[in-house]
Amino acid sequence: MMKKVLKFGGTSVGTIERIQHVAKIIKRDYDAGNKIIVVVSAMAGQTNDLIQLSKSIANDFSKRELDVLLSTGEQITCALLAGALKKININAQSWLNWQIPILTEGDHTNSRIVNMNVSKINNFINEGVAVVPGFQGISKNGEITTIGRGGSDASAVAFAKLFNADSCEIYTDVDGVFSSDPNKIPVAKKIDRISYDEMLELSSLGAKVIQSSAVQTAMMYNIPLQVRSTFTDRKGTTIFDHENIDYSKSVTGVAYSKNDAKITLIGVEDKPGIAANIFEPLNKAQINVDMVIQNISSDQKTTDITFTIKRDDLKMTKDILNNNQKIKYKNITHNDKVAKVSIVGAGMVSTPGVTYKMFKALADDKINILAISTSEIKLSVIIDEENTLNAVKKLHTIFELD
Ligand code: ASP
Ligand code: MG
């Protein structure tokens, strides 16, 4: 007998038929004698629809009221799924954020789960299935909160941690984690086992299958995650501690994202403290700078500095740079038609030549590299957006992932 947290994403509970199907999956586990807590997302598209509704009132709709509004999405699926379980003769009960309660800290729409009262649910799962809402909680002042888009994964991990569950299974609409985006790269393969570090890199570099903050928490508390499909019986991907993984391949996956923009300051004074003066106000405004390149100045007096940021922060970044009295430069240019393509693999640490192999492959295809960043287990490049899929395909092939 195990204590399990099962999480079902939006597409898994997107229609009544699917909710009934999910009830059958839960029944299988429950009949096998397990204690089950089910975490649900809202029906697919529902959260977006609710956001649209709020925008039809006001573009700057109150965040407090937005949390009240958005939390209803998961309230609906909780009740429907508990009802569907009862219909197939399983004792089940839904609980809302304030009934448990799921305690959060932080701002509206951007809170995080810090604690829960586990007693009522722990009692209940001895006799039935508990169905709880993902993506939300309640602050210590009793305000309804949400924890950021895609937050149900983080909710599932928080439940697994606070209830001391034996496993946390993330049911979704794909078979698991793939070596690249299976919708765009048909030769991409499902990965059976992957380490937390690699998954963390892949998900923050563009792989959408699981939220990176959920992986981070799982890693911190060593909670193994299972990502698997609601719609097939195939074995999914296990995300866990890396000690037990075979790193015969240097690269585990190729990710890409189109969320970045590149800014270049041309003709910046080349003297100590200049970089600090550029980045200090960006830091204050919580703008995350990813890659930075400074080239050697030819005249010893000025230099060019290029850096990348989230595309959504482009306007704010340019405004801050334009108003920064502490720096002088000749010109500022930006490019938001760029993509970040990354190779990730814990095996990279012990394989020489991975960097060369990546750069050579891109050069052979005449793909220009605009910026580079590396860590022990990843190598990312910024390239022109139009070359994205070519680059991903090429890297997937040369690193023997096809
Ligand atoms: N329903 C929320 C969203 O769409 C949370 C989730 O699905 O994980 O962002
Ligand atoms: Mg979701």
JSON list of N, CA and C in Angstrom, two decimals, residues 311-368:
[
{"chain": "A", "resi": 311, "resn": "ARG", "atom": "N", "xyz": [11.64, 38.45, -23.53]},
{"chain": "A", "resi": 311, "resn": "ARG", "atom": "CA", "xyz": [11.05, 39.32, -24.54]},
{"chain": "A", "resi": 311, "resn": "ARG", "atom": "C", "xyz": [10.01, 40.27, -23.92]},
{"chain": "A", "resi": 312, "resn": "ASP", "atom": "N", "xyz": [9.28, 39.75, -22.93]},
{"chain": "A", "resi": 312, "resn": "ASP", "atom": "CA", "xyz": [8.26, 40.58, -22.27]},
{"chain": "A", "resi": 312, "resn": "ASP", "atom": "C", "xyz": [8.87, 41.78, -21.55]},
{"chain": "A", "resi": 313, "resn": "ASP", "atom": "N", "xyz": [10.15, 41.70, -21.22]},
{"chain": "A", "resi": 313, "resn": "ASP", "atom": "CA", "xyz": [10.78, 42.80, -20.48]},
{"chain": "A", "resi": 313, "resn": "ASP", "atom": "C", "xyz": [11.46, 43.80, -21.40]},
{"chain": "A", "resi": 314, "resn": "LEU", "atom": "N", "xyz": [11.32, 43.61, -22.72]},
{"chain": "A", "resi": 314, "resn": "LEU", "atom": "CA", "xyz": [12.09, 44.44, -23.65]},
{"chain": "A", "resi": 314, "resn": "LEU", "atom": "C", "xyz": [11.80, 45.94, -23.50]},
{"chain": "A", "resi": 315, "resn": "LYS", "atom": "N", "xyz": [10.51, 46.27, -23.46]},
{"chain": "A", "resi": 315, "resn": "LYS", "atom": "CA", "xyz": [10.18, 47.69, -23.43]},
{"chain": "A", "resi": 315, "resn": "LYS", "atom": "C", "xyz": [10.70, 48.32, -22.13]},
{"chain": "A", "resi": 316, "resn": "MET", "atom": "N", "xyz": [10.46, 47.64, -21.03]},
{"chain": "A", "resi": 316, "resn": "MET", "atom": "CA", "xyz": [10.89, 48.18, -19.75]},
{"chain": "A", "resi": 316, "resn": "MET", "atom": "C", "xyz": [12.41, 48.33, -19.71]},
{"chain": "A", "resi": 317, "resn": "THR", "atom": "N", "xyz": [13.10, 47.34, -20.26]},
{"chain": "A", "resi": 317, "resn": "THR", "atom": "CA", "xyz": [14.57, 47.40, -20.27]},
{"chain": "A", "resi": 317, "resn": "THR", "atom": "C", "xyz": [15.06, 48.60, -21.06]},
{"chain": "A", "resi": 318, "resn": "LYS", "atom": "N", "xyz": [14.46, 48.80, -22.24]},
{"chain": "A", "resi": 318, "resn": "LYS", "atom": "CA", "xyz": [14.90, 49.93, -23.07]},
{"chain": "A", "resi": 318, "resn": "LYS", "atom": "C", "xyz": [14.62, 51.26, -22.37]},
{"chain": "A", "resi": 319, "resn": "ASP", "atom": "N", "xyz": [13.47, 51.35, -21.72]},
{"chain": "A", "resi": 319, "resn": "ASP", "atom": "CA", "xyz": [13.14, 52.57, -20.98]},
{"chain": "A", "resi": 319, "resn": "ASP", "atom": "C", "xyz": [14.17, 52.83, -19.88]},
{"chain": "A", "resi": 320, "resn": "ILE", "atom": "N", "xyz": [14.51, 51.77, -19.16]},
{"chain": "A", "resi": 320, "resn": "ILE", "atom": "CA", "xyz": [15.48, 51.94, -18.06]},
{"chain": "A", "resi": 320, "resn": "ILE", "atom": "C", "xyz": [16.84, 52.37, -18.61]},
{"chain": "A", "resi": 321, "resn": "LEU", "atom": "N", "xyz": [17.27, 51.75, -19.71]},
{"chain": "A", "resi": 321, "resn": "LEU", "atom": "CA", "xyz": [18.57, 52.11, -20.29]},
{"chain": "A", "resi": 321, "resn": "LEU", "atom": "C", "xyz": [18.56, 53.56, -20.78]},
{"chain": "A", "resi": 322, "resn": "ASN", "atom": "N", "xyz": [17.44, 53.93, -21.42]},
{"chain": "A", "resi": 322, "resn": "ASN", "atom": "CA", "xyz": [17.36, 55.30, -21.95]},
{"chain": "A", "resi": 322, "resn": "ASN", "atom": "C", "xyz": [17.39, 56.35, -20.85]},
{"chain": "A", "resi": 323, "resn": "ASN", "atom": "N", "xyz": [16.88, 56.00, -19.68]},
{"chain": "A", "resi": 323, "resn": "ASN", "atom": "CA", "xyz": [16.84, 56.97, -18.58]},
{"chain": "A", "resi": 323, "resn": "ASN", "atom": "C", "xyz": [18.02, 56.86, -17.63]},
{"chain": "A", "resi": 324, "resn": "ASN", "atom": "N", "xyz": [18.98, 56.00, -17.96]},
{"chain": "A", "resi": 324, "resn": "ASN", "atom": "CA", "xyz": [20.10, 55.77, -17.05]},
{"chain": "A", "resi": 324, "resn": "ASN", "atom": "C", "xyz": [21.18, 56.84, -17.26]},
{"chain": "A", "resi": 325, "resn": "GLN", "atom": "N", "xyz": [21.26, 57.78, -16.32]},
{"chain": "A", "resi": 325, "resn": "GLN", "atom": "CA", "xyz": [22.22, 58.90, -16.46]},
{"chain": "A", "resi": 325, "resn": "GLN", "atom": "C", "xyz": [23.66, 58.45, -16.23]},
{"chain": "A", "resi": 326, "resn": "LYS", "atom": "N", "xyz": [23.82, 57.28, -15.60]},
{"chain": "A", "resi": 326, "resn": "LYS", "atom": "CA", "xyz": [25.17, 56.85, -15.23]},
{"chain": "A", "resi": 326, "resn": "LYS", "atom": "C", "xyz": [25.95, 56.24, -16.39]},
{"chain": "A", "resi": 327, "resn": "ILE", "atom": "N", "xyz": [25.28, 55.96, -17.50]},
{"chain": "A", "resi": 327, "resn": "ILE", "atom": "CA", "xyz": [26.02, 55.35, -18.62]},
{"chain": "A", "resi": 327, "resn": "ILE", "atom": "C", "xyz": [25.88, 56.18, -19.89]},
{"chain": "A", "resi": 328, "resn": "LYS", "atom": "N", "xyz": [26.96, 56.17, -20.66]},
{"chain": "A", "resi": 328, "resn": "LYS", "atom": "CA", "xyz": [26.94, 56.85, -21.97]},
{"chain": "A", "resi": 328, "resn": "LYS", "atom": "C", "xyz": [27.21, 55.81, -23.05]},
{"chain": "A", "resi": 329, "resn": "TYR", "atom": "N", "xyz": [26.45, 55.91, -24.14]},
{"chain": "A", "resi": 329, "resn": "TYR", "atom": "CA", "xyz": [26.71, 55.00, -25.26]},
{"chain": "A", "resi": 329, "resn": "TYR", "atom": "C", "xyz": [26.28, 55.72, -26.53]},
{"chain": "A", "resi": 330, "resn": "LYS", "atom": "N", "xyz": [26.76, 55.20, -27.67]},
{"chain": "A", "resi": 330, "resn": "LYS", "atom": "CA", "xyz": [26.44, 55.87, -28.94]},
{"chain": "A", "resi": 330, "resn": "LYS", "atom": "C", "xyz": [25.06, 55.47, -29.45]},
{"chain": "A", "resi": 331, "resn": "ASN", "atom": "N", "xyz": [24.77, 54.19, -29.29]},
{"chain": "A", "resi": 331, "resn": "ASN", "atom": "CA", "xyz": [23.52, 53.71, -29.90]},
{"chain": "A", "resi": 331, "resn": "ASN", "atom": "C", "xyz": [23.03, 52.46, -29.15]},
{"chain": "A", "resi": 332, "resn": "ILE", "atom": "N", "xyz": [21.74, 52.21, -29.29]},
{"chain": "A", "resi": 332, "resn": "ILE", "atom": "CA", "xyz": [21.20, 50.98, -28.68]},
{"chain": "A", "resi": 332, "resn": "ILE", "atom": "C", "xyz": [20.36, 50.27, -29.75]},
{"chain": "A", "resi": 333, "resn": "THR", "atom": "N", "xyz": [20.58, 48.98, -29.91]},
{"chain": "A", "resi": 333, "resn": "THR", "atom": "CA", "xyz": [19.77, 48.23, -30.87]},
{"chain": "A", "resi": 333, "resn": "THR", "atom": "C", "xyz": [19.16, 47.04, -30.16]},
{"chain": "A", "resi": 334, "resn": "HIS", "atom": "N", "xyz": [18.07, 46.52, -30.71]},
{"chain": "A", "resi": 334, "resn": "HIS", "atom": "CA", "xyz": [17.51, 45.30, -30.14]},
{"chain": "A", "resi": 334, "resn": "HIS", "atom": "C", "xyz": [17.02, 44.37, -31.24]},
{"chain": "A", "resi": 335, "resn": "ASN", "atom": "N", "xyz": [16.89, 43.09, -30.86]},
{"chain": "A", "resi": 335, "resn": "ASN", "atom": "CA", "xyz": [16.39, 42.10, -31.80]},
{"chain": "A", "resi": 335, "resn": "ASN", "atom": "C", "xyz": [15.51, 41.14, -31.01]},
{"chain": "A", "resi": 336, "resn": "ASP", "atom": "N", "xyz": [14.23, 41.12, -31.34]},
{"chain": "A", "resi": 336, "resn": "ASP", "atom": "CA", "xyz": [13.36, 40.17, -30.62]},
{"chain": "A", "resi": 336, "resn": "ASP", "atom": "C", "xyz": [12.91, 39.03, -31.53]},
{"chain": "A", "resi": 337, "resn": "LYS", "atom": "N", "xyz": [13.54, 38.91, -32.69]},
{"chain": "A", "resi": 337, "resn": "LYS", "atom": "CA", "xyz": [13.23, 37.76, -33.57]},
{"chain": "A", "resi": 337, "resn": "LYS", "atom": "C", "xyz": [14.32, 36.71, -33.40]},
{"chain": "A", "resi": 338, "resn": "VAL", "atom": "N", "xyz": [14.58, 36.40, -32.13]},
{"chain": "A", "resi": 338, "resn": "VAL", "atom": "CA", "xyz": [15.63, 35.43, -31.85]},
{"chain": "A", "resi": 338, "resn": "VAL", "atom": "C", "xyz": [15.05, 34.24, -31.08]},
{"chain": "A", "resi": 339, "resn": "ALA", "atom": "N", "xyz": [15.77, 33.13, -31.11]},
{"chain": "A", "resi": 339, "resn": "ALA", "atom": "CA", "xyz": [15.35, 31.96, -30.35]},
{"chain": "A", "resi": 339, "resn": "ALA", "atom": "C", "xyz": [16.54, 31.45, -29.56]},
{"chain": "A", "resi": 340, "resn": "LYS", "atom": "N", "xyz": [16.23, 30.79, -28.46]},
{"chain": "A", "resi": 340, "resn": "LYS", "atom": "CA", "xyz": [17.29, 30.17, -27.67]},
{"chain": "A", "resi": 340, "resn": "LYS", "atom": "C", "xyz": [17.20, 28.66, -27.88]},
{"chain": "A", "resi": 341, "resn": "VAL", "atom": "N", "xyz": [18.29, 28.07, -28.35]},
{"chain": "A", "resi": 341, "resn": "VAL", "atom": "CA", "xyz": [18.32, 26.63, -28.56]},
{"chain": "A", "resi": 341, "resn": "VAL", "atom": "C", "xyz": [19.36, 26.05, -27.61]},
{"chain": "A", "resi": 342, "resn": "SER", "atom": "N", "xyz": [19.00, 25.01, -26.90]},
{"chain": "A", "resi": 342, "resn": "SER", "atom": "CA", "xyz": [19.89, 24.49, -25.85]},
{"chain": "A", "resi": 342, "resn": "SER", "atom": "C", "xyz": [20.03, 22.99, -25.93]},
{"chain": "A", "resi": 343, "resn": "ILE", "atom": "N", "xyz": [21.23, 22.52, -25.67]},
{"chain": "A", "resi": 343, "resn": "ILE", "atom": "CA", "xyz": [21.40, 21.08, -25.45]},
{"chain": "A", "resi": 343, "resn": "ILE", "atom": "C", "xyz": [21.63, 20.88, -23.96]},
{"chain": "A", "resi": 344, "resn": "VAL", "atom": "N", "xyz": [21.03, 19.81, -23.43]},
{"chain": "A", "resi": 344, "resn": "VAL", "atom": "CA", "xyz": [21.11, 19.55, -21.99]},
{"chain": "A", "resi": 344, "resn": "VAL", "atom": "C", "xyz": [21.52, 18.10, -21.78]},
{"chain": "A", "resi": 345, "resn": "GLY", "atom": "N", "xyz": [22.44, 17.87, -20.88]},
{"chain": "A", "resi": 345, "resn": "GLY", "atom": "CA", "xyz": [22.79, 16.48, -20.57]},
{"chain": "A", "resi": 345, "resn": "GLY", "atom": "C", "xyz": [23.79, 16.41, -19.44]},
{"chain": "A", "resi": 346, "resn": "ALA", "atom": "N", "xyz": [23.50, 15.59, -18.45]},
{"chain": "A", "resi": 346, "resn": "ALA", "atom": "CA", "xyz": [24.44, 15.44, -17.33]},
{"chain": "A", "resi": 346, "resn": "ALA", "atom": "C", "xyz": [25.71, 14.76, -17.82]},
{"chain": "A", "resi": 347, "resn": "GLY", "atom": "N", "xyz": [25.63, 14.04, -18.95]},
{"chain": "A", "resi": 347, "resn": "GLY", "atom": "CA", "xyz": [26.80, 13.38, -19.50]},
{"chain": "A", "resi": 347, "resn": "GLY", "atom": "C", "xyz": [27.79, 14.34, -20.16]},
{"chain": "A", "resi": 348, "resn": "MET", "atom": "N", "xyz": [27.38, 15.59, -20.33]},
{"chain": "A", "resi": 348, "resn": "MET", "atom": "CA", "xyz": [28.27, 16.58, -20.96]},
{"chain": "A", "resi": 348, "resn": "MET", "atom": "C", "xyz": [29.52, 16.83, -20.11]},
{"chain": "A", "resi": 349, "resn": "VAL", "atom": "N", "xyz": [29.35, 16.73, -18.80]},
{"chain": "A", "resi": 349, "resn": "VAL", "atom": "CA", "xyz": [30.46, 17.00, -17.89]},
{"chain": "A", "resi": 349, "resn": "VAL", "atom": "C", "xyz": [31.67, 16.13, -18.23]},
{"chain": "A", "resi": 350, "resn": "SER", "atom": "N", "xyz": [31.39, 14.88, -18.57]},
{"chain": "A", "resi": 350, "resn": "SER", "atom": "CA", "xyz": [32.50, 13.94, -18.78]},
{"chain": "A", "resi": 350, "resn": "SER", "atom": "C", "xyz": [32.80, 13.67, -20.25]},
{"chain": "A", "resi": 351, "resn": "THR", "atom": "N", "xyz": [32.16, 14.42, -21.16]},
{"chain": "A", "resi": 351, "resn": "THR", "atom": "CA", "xyz": [32.43, 14.19, -22.58]},
{"chain": "A", "resi": 351, "resn": "THR", "atom": "C", "xyz": [33.11, 15.41, -23.18]},
{"chain": "A", "resi": 352, "resn": "PRO", "atom": "N", "xyz": [34.35, 15.29, -23.61]},
{"chain": "A", "resi": 352, "resn": "PRO", "atom": "CA", "xyz": [35.00, 16.45, -24.22]},
{"chain": "A", "resi": 352, "resn": "PRO", "atom": "C", "xyz": [34.45, 16.72, -25.62]},
{"chain": "A", "resi": 353, "resn": "GLY", "atom": "N", "xyz": [34.54, 17.96, -26.06]},
{"chain": "A", "resi": 353, "resn": "GLY", "atom": "CA", "xyz": [34.21, 18.26, -27.45]},
{"chain": "A", "resi": 353, "resn": "GLY", "atom": "C", "xyz": [32.75, 18.53, -27.76]},
{"chain": "A", "resi": 354, "resn": "VAL", "atom": "N", "xyz": [31.90, 18.54, -26.73]},
{"chain": "A", "resi": 354, "resn": "VAL", "atom": "CA", "xyz": [30.47, 18.77, -27.00]},
{"chain": "A", "resi": 354, "resn": "VAL", "atom": "C", "xyz": [30.25, 20.18, -27.57]},
{"chain": "A", "resi": 355, "resn": "THR", "atom": "N", "xyz": [30.97, 21.14, -26.98]},
{"chain": "A", "resi": 355, "resn": "THR", "atom": "CA", "xyz": [30.81, 22.53, -27.42]},
{"chain": "A", "resi": 355, "resn": "THR", "atom": "C", "xyz": [31.20, 22.67, -28.89]},
{"chain": "A", "resi": 356, "resn": "TYR", "atom": "N", "xyz": [32.37, 22.14, -29.23]},
{"chain": "A", "resi": 356, "resn": "TYR", "atom": "CA", "xyz": [32.83, 22.23, -30.61]},
{"chain": "A", "resi": 356, "resn": "TYR", "atom": "C", "xyz": [31.81, 21.56, -31.54]},
{"chain": "A", "resi": 357, "resn": "LYS", "atom": "N", "xyz": [31.35, 20.39, -31.15]},
{"chain": "A", "resi": 357, "resn": "LYS", "atom": "CA", "xyz": [30.44, 19.64, -32.00]},
{"chain": "A", "resi": 357, "resn": "LYS", "atom": "C", "xyz": [29.16, 20.44, -32.28]},
{"chain": "A", "resi": 358, "resn": "MET", "atom": "N", "xyz": [28.67, 21.13, -31.25]},
{"chain": "A", "resi": 358, "resn": "MET", "atom": "CA", "xyz": [27.46, 21.94, -31.44]},
{"chain": "A", "resi": 358, "resn": "MET", "atom": "C", "xyz": [27.73, 23.11, -32.37]},
{"chain": "A", "resi": 359, "resn": "PHE", "atom": "N", "xyz": [28.82, 23.84, -32.12]},
{"chain": "A", "resi": 359, "resn": "PHE", "atom": "CA", "xyz": [29.11, 25.03, -32.93]},
{"chain": "A", "resi": 359, "resn": "PHE", "atom": "C", "xyz": [29.38, 24.64, -34.38]},
{"chain": "A", "resi": 360, "resn": "LYS", "atom": "N", "xyz": [30.10, 23.53, -34.56]},
{"chain": "A", "resi": 360, "resn": "LYS", "atom": "CA", "xyz": [30.44, 23.08, -35.92]},
{"chain": "A", "resi": 360, "resn": "LYS", "atom": "C", "xyz": [29.16, 22.72, -36.68]},
{"chain": "A", "resi": 361, "resn": "ALA", "atom": "N", "xyz": [28.25, 22.02, -36.00]},
{"chain": "A", "resi": 361, "resn": "ALA", "atom": "CA", "xyz": [27.01, 21.61, -36.66]},
{"chain": "A", "resi": 361, "resn": "ALA", "atom": "C", "xyz": [26.21, 22.83, -37.12]},
{"chain": "A", "resi": 362, "resn": "LEU", "atom": "N", "xyz": [26.16, 23.85, -36.27]},
{"chain": "A", "resi": 362, "resn": "LEU", "atom": "CA", "xyz": [25.41, 25.05, -36.64]},
{"chain": "A", "resi": 362, "resn": "LEU", "atom": "C", "xyz": [26.12, 25.79, -37.77]},
{"chain": "A", "resi": 363, "resn": "ALA", "atom": "N", "xyz": [27.45, 25.84, -37.68]},
{"chain": "A", "resi": 363, "resn": "ALA", "atom": "CA", "xyz": [28.21, 26.52, -38.74]},
{"chain": "A", "resi": 363, "resn": "ALA", "atom": "C", "xyz": [28.01, 25.83, -40.08]},
{"chain": "A", "resi": 364, "resn": "ASP", "atom": "N", "xyz": [28.04, 24.50, -40.08]},
{"chain": "A", "resi": 364, "resn": "ASP", "atom": "CA", "xyz": [27.84, 23.75, -41.33]},
{"chain": "A", "resi": 364, "resn": "ASP", "atom": "C", "xyz": [26.51, 24.11, -41.98]},
{"chain": "A", "resi": 365, "resn": "ASP", "atom": "N", "xyz": [25.52, 24.43, -41.16]},
{"chain": "A", "resi": 365, "resn": "ASP", "atom": "CA", "xyz": [24.21, 24.82, -41.71]},
{"chain": "A", "resi": 365, "resn": "ASP", "atom": "C", "xyz": [24.07, 26.33, -41.86]},
{"chain": "A", "resi": 366, "resn": "LYS", "atom": "N", "xyz": [25.19, 27.03, -41.75]},
{"chain": "A", "resi": 366, "resn": "LYS", "atom": "CA", "xyz": [25.21, 28.50, -41.92]},
{"chain": "A", "resi": 366, "resn": "LYS", "atom": "C", "xyz": [24.27, 29.21, -40.94]},
{"chain": "A", "resi": 367, "resn": "ILE", "atom": "N", "xyz": [24.18, 28.65, -39.73]},
{"chain": "A", "resi": 367, "resn": "ILE", "atom": "CA", "xyz": [23.37, 29.30, -38.70]},
{"chain": "A", "resi": 367, "resn": "ILE", "atom": "C", "xyz": [24.29, 30.12, -37.80]},
{"chain": "A", "resi": 368, "resn": "ASN", "atom": "N", "xyz": [24.01, 31.40, -37.77]},
{"chain": "A", "resi": 368, "resn": "ASN", "atom": "CA", "xyz": [24.88, 32.31, -37.02]},
{"chain": "A", "resi": 368, "resn": "ASN", "atom": "C", "xyz": [24.52, 32.29, -35.53]}
]
